[in-house]
Coordinates of C-alpha atoms in Angstrom, one line a residue:
M430 CA 114.4 53.6 93.5
Q431 CA 112.3 50.1 92.8
T432 CA 113.0 47.0 91.5
S433 CA 111.0 44.2 90.6
A434 CA 112.0 41.3 92.3
V435 CA 112.4 37.2 92.9
V436 CA 111.7 37.3 96.7
I437 CA 110.3 35.2 99.7
D438 CA 108.3 36.0 102.5
N439 CA 109.5 32.7 104.5
Y440 CA 112.0 30.0 104.5
G441 CA 110.5 26.9 102.9
D442 CA 110.4 25.0 99.7
T443 CA 110.2 26.7 95.7
S444 CA 106.4 27.8 96.2
E445 CA 107.8 31.0 98.3
F446 CA 109.6 32.8 95.4
H447 CA 107.3 35.7 93.7
D448 CA 107.4 38.6 92.3
K449 CA 107.3 41.9 94.3
I450 CA 108.2 44.9 93.9
V451 CA 111.1 46.1 96.3
E452 CA 113.5 49.5 97.3
I453 CA 116.6 49.4 96.1
P454 CA 118.7 50.3 99.2
E455 CA 121.8 53.1 99.3
L456 CA 124.8 52.3 97.7
K457 CA 127.4 52.2 99.6
P458 CA 131.0 54.4 98.7
K459 CA 133.0 50.9 97.3
Q460 CA 129.1 49.7 95.6
L461 CA 128.3 48.9 92.5
L462 CA 124.9 48.9 91.2
L463 CA 124.2 46.2 88.4
K464 CA 120.9 45.7 85.8
V465 CA 121.0 42.4 86.0
A466 CA 121.7 39.9 83.0
G467 CA 122.0 36.9 84.5
S468 CA 122.2 34.7 87.7
S469 CA 122.3 30.4 88.8
V470 CA 121.4 28.0 90.9
A471 CA 123.8 26.9 93.0
P472 CA 123.4 24.4 95.5
F473 CA 124.3 27.1 98.5
D474 CA 121.5 29.0 96.7
I475 CA 118.6 25.9 97.5
S476 CA 120.1 26.1 101.2
V477 CA 119.6 29.4 102.0
R478 CA 116.2 29.2 100.5
K479 CA 115.4 26.7 103.0
G480 CA 116.8 27.9 105.7
V481 CA 119.8 26.3 106.2
F482 CA 121.8 28.2 107.5
K483 CA 119.7 30.7 109.6
D484 CA 121.5 30.0 112.9
D485 CA 124.6 31.8 111.1
F486 CA 122.6 34.3 109.3
T487 CA 119.1 35.5 109.4
L488 CA 117.3 36.8 106.2
T489 CA 114.9 40.1 106.5
M490 CA 112.1 39.2 105.2
P491 CA 110.5 39.3 102.2
A492 CA 114.5 38.7 100.5
I493 CA 115.8 39.0 97.9
T494 CA 118.0 35.3 97.3
G495 CA 120.7 34.4 94.7
T496 CA 124.3 34.6 94.4
D497 CA 126.0 34.6 90.8
V498 CA 125.4 37.5 89.0
V499 CA 126.1 39.2 86.0
G500 CA 125.0 42.5 84.6
E501 CA 125.7 46.6 82.9
V502 CA 126.7 48.5 85.6
V503 CA 124.1 51.8 86.0
D504 CA 125.4 53.2 89.1
K505 CA 128.6 53.2 91.3
G506 CA 129.3 54.6 94.8
S507 CA 131.1 57.1 95.6
A508 CA 134.7 55.4 96.3
V509 CA 134.3 52.6 93.2
D510 CA 137.8 53.6 91.4
K511 CA 137.8 50.4 89.2
F512 CA 134.6 50.2 87.0
E513 CA 132.9 52.9 85.0
I514 CA 128.9 53.0 83.7
G515 CA 128.6 50.8 81.3
D516 CA 130.7 47.9 81.8
I517 CA 129.6 44.7 82.3
V518 CA 130.9 42.6 85.7
C519 CA 130.2 39.1 87.7
G520 CA 130.7 38.7 90.6
M521 CA 128.9 36.9 94.1
V522 CA 126.6 39.2 95.7
G523 CA 126.7 39.0 99.4
V524 CA 124.1 36.4 100.8
K525 CA 122.0 39.2 103.8
G526 CA 122.1 41.6 100.9
F527 CA 120.2 42.6 98.0
G528 CA 120.4 39.0 95.8
S529 CA 120.6 38.5 92.3
Y530 CA 117.1 37.8 91.7
S531 CA 115.8 40.8 90.7
D532 CA 116.0 43.1 87.2
Y533 CA 118.9 44.9 89.9
A534 CA 121.6 44.0 92.2
I535 CA 124.2 45.3 94.3
L536 CA 128.0 44.0 94.4
G537 CA 130.4 45.2 96.2
Q538 CA 133.1 46.4 94.1
S539 CA 135.7 43.5 95.8
K540 CA 133.8 41.0 94.7
A541 CA 133.7 42.0 91.1
A542 CA 135.3 41.4 87.4
K543 CA 135.3 42.8 84.5
V544 CA 133.8 40.3 81.8
P545 CA 135.2 40.6 78.0
V546 CA 132.9 40.8 75.3
S547 CA 133.8 37.5 74.0
V548 CA 132.9 35.3 76.9
P549 CA 128.8 34.7 76.7
I550 CA 126.8 36.3 79.5
Q551 CA 125.7 32.6 79.9
T552 CA 129.1 31.5 80.8
A553 CA 129.4 35.0 83.3
A554 CA 126.3 34.1 85.1
I555 CA 127.2 31.0 86.4
L556 CA 131.5 31.5 86.9
P557 CA 131.0 33.1 90.4
M558 CA 130.6 30.1 92.3
T559 CA 131.8 27.7 91.0
A560 CA 135.0 29.6 90.3
I561 CA 135.7 31.6 93.5
P562 CA 135.6 28.6 95.9
A563 CA 137.2 26.1 93.9
Y564 CA 139.9 28.2 93.6
N565 CA 140.0 29.5 97.5
A566 CA 140.4 25.8 97.9
L567 CA 142.6 24.5 95.6
F568 CA 145.6 27.3 96.3
D569 CA 144.4 29.7 98.6
L570 CA 144.4 26.7 101.5
G571 CA 145.3 23.7 99.3
K572 CA 148.4 25.4 98.3
L573 CA 148.2 23.4 95.0
I574 CA 151.6 23.4 93.1
A575 CA 152.6 21.8 89.5
G576 CA 153.4 18.5 89.9
E577 CA 151.9 17.4 92.9
K578 CA 148.1 14.7 92.8
V579 CA 145.0 16.0 93.9
L580 CA 141.7 13.9 94.6
I581 CA 138.7 16.3 93.6
H582 CA 135.3 14.6 95.3
G583 CA 132.2 15.3 92.9
G584 CA 134.0 16.2 89.7
A585 CA 130.4 16.8 87.9
G586 CA 129.4 19.8 89.9
G587 CA 129.7 23.3 89.8
V588 CA 133.0 23.9 91.7
G589 CA 134.7 20.3 91.0
S590 CA 134.7 20.2 87.0
M591 CA 135.6 23.7 87.6
A592 CA 138.6 22.9 90.3
I593 CA 139.6 20.3 87.6
Q594 CA 140.4 22.2 85.0
L595 CA 142.1 25.3 87.3
A596 CA 144.4 21.9 88.8
K597 CA 145.0 21.1 85.3
N598 CA 146.1 24.1 84.1
A599 CA 148.2 24.4 87.2
G600 CA 150.0 21.3 86.2
A601 CA 148.9 18.6 88.6
I602 CA 147.7 14.9 88.4
V603 CA 144.0 15.3 88.7
Y604 CA 142.1 12.0 90.1
T605 CA 138.0 13.0 90.8
T606 CA 135.1 10.6 91.4
A607 CA 131.6 10.8 89.8
S608 CA 129.2 8.7 88.5
A609 CA 129.9 6.5 85.1
R610 CA 127.5 8.7 82.5
N611 CA 130.3 11.8 83.5
I612 CA 133.8 9.9 83.2
D613 CA 134.0 10.8 80.0
D614 CA 133.1 14.1 79.7
L615 CA 135.1 14.9 83.2
K616 CA 138.7 12.9 81.4
K617 CA 138.0 15.9 78.5
L618 CA 138.2 18.4 81.0
G619 CA 141.7 17.5 82.5
A620 CA 141.0 14.7 84.7
D621 CA 143.7 11.9 85.0
K622 CA 141.8 9.6 86.1
V623 CA 137.8 8.9 86.8
L624 CA 136.7 6.7 89.1
D625 CA 132.9 6.0 89.4
Y626 CA 132.0 6.3 92.9
H627 CA 128.6 3.8 92.7
S628 CA 131.5 0.8 91.6
E629 CA 134.8 2.0 93.2
Q630 CA 135.6 2.5 96.7
F631 CA 138.4 5.5 95.9
E632 CA 140.3 4.7 99.2
K633 CA 141.2 1.2 98.2
V634 CA 142.3 2.4 94.5
L635 CA 144.3 5.9 95.4
S636 CA 147.1 6.5 97.7
D637 CA 149.9 9.3 98.9
L638 CA 148.0 11.9 97.5
D639 CA 149.1 15.5 97.7
L640 CA 145.5 17.5 97.9
V641 CA 141.9 16.2 98.7
I642 CA 139.1 18.7 97.5
D643 CA 135.8 17.1 99.8
T644 CA 132.7 18.9 97.7
V645 CA 130.8 15.8 99.1
G646 CA 131.2 15.6 103.2
R647 CA 130.1 12.6 105.7
D648 CA 131.7 9.1 104.4
T649 CA 133.2 10.3 101.2
Y650 CA 135.3 13.2 104.0
K651 CA 136.5 10.4 106.4
H652 CA 137.5 7.8 104.2
S653 CA 140.0 10.6 102.0
F654 CA 142.0 10.8 105.2
E655 CA 142.9 7.3 104.0
V656 CA 144.5 9.0 101.2
L657 CA 146.7 11.3 102.1
K658 CA 150.1 10.8 102.3
P659 CA 151.5 12.0 105.6
G660 CA 151.3 16.5 105.6
G661 CA 149.5 16.2 103.2
R662 CA 146.1 18.5 102.7
L663 CA 142.0 18.1 103.2
V664 CA 140.4 21.3 102.5
S665 CA 136.5 20.7 102.5
L666 CA 133.5 22.9 101.6
V667 CA 131.2 21.0 103.8
E668 CA 132.9 19.3 106.6
D669 CA 134.3 21.0 109.5
P670 CA 137.2 19.7 110.3
N671 CA 138.0 16.5 112.0
E672 CA 141.1 16.6 114.2
D673 CA 141.0 12.9 115.2
L674 CA 141.4 12.2 112.0
A675 CA 144.0 14.3 111.0
Q676 CA 146.2 13.8 114.0
K677 CA 145.5 10.2 112.8
Y678 CA 146.8 9.9 109.4
N679 CA 149.1 13.2 109.9
V680 CA 147.5 15.7 107.1
N681 CA 146.9 18.9 107.5
A682 CA 142.6 19.2 107.9
M683 CA 140.5 22.5 106.4
Y684 CA 137.0 24.0 106.5
L685 CA 136.9 26.0 103.7
S686 CA 136.5 29.9 104.9
G687 CA 138.2 32.9 105.5
K688 CA 138.6 36.0 103.3
F689 CA 141.1 36.1 100.1
A690 CA 141.7 37.7 97.3
N691 CA 139.4 37.5 94.3
P692 CA 140.7 34.9 91.9
L693 CA 137.4 35.7 89.1
E694 CA 139.7 38.1 86.9
K695 CA 142.1 35.3 86.4
V696 CA 139.5 32.3 86.1
I697 CA 137.8 34.9 83.5
G698 CA 141.4 35.0 81.8
L699 CA 141.7 31.1 81.5
V700 CA 138.1 31.2 80.2
N701 CA 138.1 33.8 77.9
G702 CA 141.1 31.8 76.6
G703 CA 139.6 29.0 75.8
K704 CA 141.8 26.7 78.8
I705 CA 138.6 26.6 81.3
K706 CA 134.9 25.4 79.4
L707 CA 131.7 25.9 81.9
N708 CA 128.8 23.4 80.9
I709 CA 125.1 25.0 81.5
Q710 CA 123.2 22.0 81.7
K711 CA 120.1 24.1 81.4
V712 CA 118.9 27.7 80.9
F713 CA 115.7 29.1 82.6
P714 CA 114.2 32.7 82.7
L715 CA 114.9 34.9 85.3
N716 CA 111.5 35.9 86.9
A717 CA 109.8 33.8 89.9
K718 CA 108.7 30.8 88.2
G719 CA 111.7 30.3 86.4
V720 CA 113.5 30.6 89.7
K721 CA 111.2 28.2 91.4
D722 CA 111.4 25.7 88.5
A723 CA 115.2 26.3 88.2
Q724 CA 116.0 25.1 91.5
D725 CA 113.0 22.3 91.4
Y726 CA 115.2 21.1 88.4
Y727 CA 118.3 21.2 90.3
S728 CA 117.2 19.6 93.6
N729 CA 115.7 16.7 91.4
N730 CA 118.5 15.6 88.6
H731 CA 121.8 15.1 88.1
V732 CA 123.5 18.3 87.0
F733 CA 126.3 18.3 85.3
G734 CA 128.1 21.7 85.7
K735 CA 125.8 24.1 86.5
V736 CA 121.8 25.3 86.2
A737 CA 121.8 29.2 84.8
L738 CA 118.9 31.7 85.1
I739 CA 119.2 34.2 82.2
K740 CA 116.8 37.7 81.6

């Protein structure tokens, strides 16, 4: 079976994106074949296209990129036992596999979750790449519990804005950093205090925190050690643990990695119950021009939330 897909032939800028007819690989026993309804742009997708991770994994060119996916199950492997043909599901496709910028995509059963009819396709299209790392960082590694104080850097981003809401729903006291233009919006999402990183140095304002979630890196990461209480936890999505600073401040520094149980079903339940809101700043068509324009837009603008790609 063949499909039309958006591919790149080389690592590079967005001019590499073009439409191409490609063969769909044979499904493995626990894989789903989806007729794609939507995807998104995440910083990770942009980095993959640029070749930032080419020393970690190599794409076989022409490569279909794109990680978030929502669509209808049209075929399934012989060992799939959680989903049926016709189900609408969302999830994260493998970065080395058959990506989501395509008419059809392949998704592992363990990485999928059903999408209720009451959850819009656009919302499901941007959910996985925000929900999964935010949940993993807060709870699987960060071990956040009710009543604790957590600082989430980059609150206006997709992962940051999701983490704020997940932490608040868990009963935490939530601090975040963002630009002044996003302060009111982030307070509406549940942040107890929003610090303008342009005019406030968070390390001089905050102290005695239980957990920091770092989505920014560099100096922000280094100063995050200063605001934690002894025994506190620092989870970074972008920096390897700095063991010297961890020992100096007596904190546990971690990098977000490892395999965890899929939290998508839990998060979709919160979305369906109105406890989690996702902001879509702009929507583009899911074709070569749309993907190019969407990634250029994401790279050149301060996006609050996510950018969606919809068929």
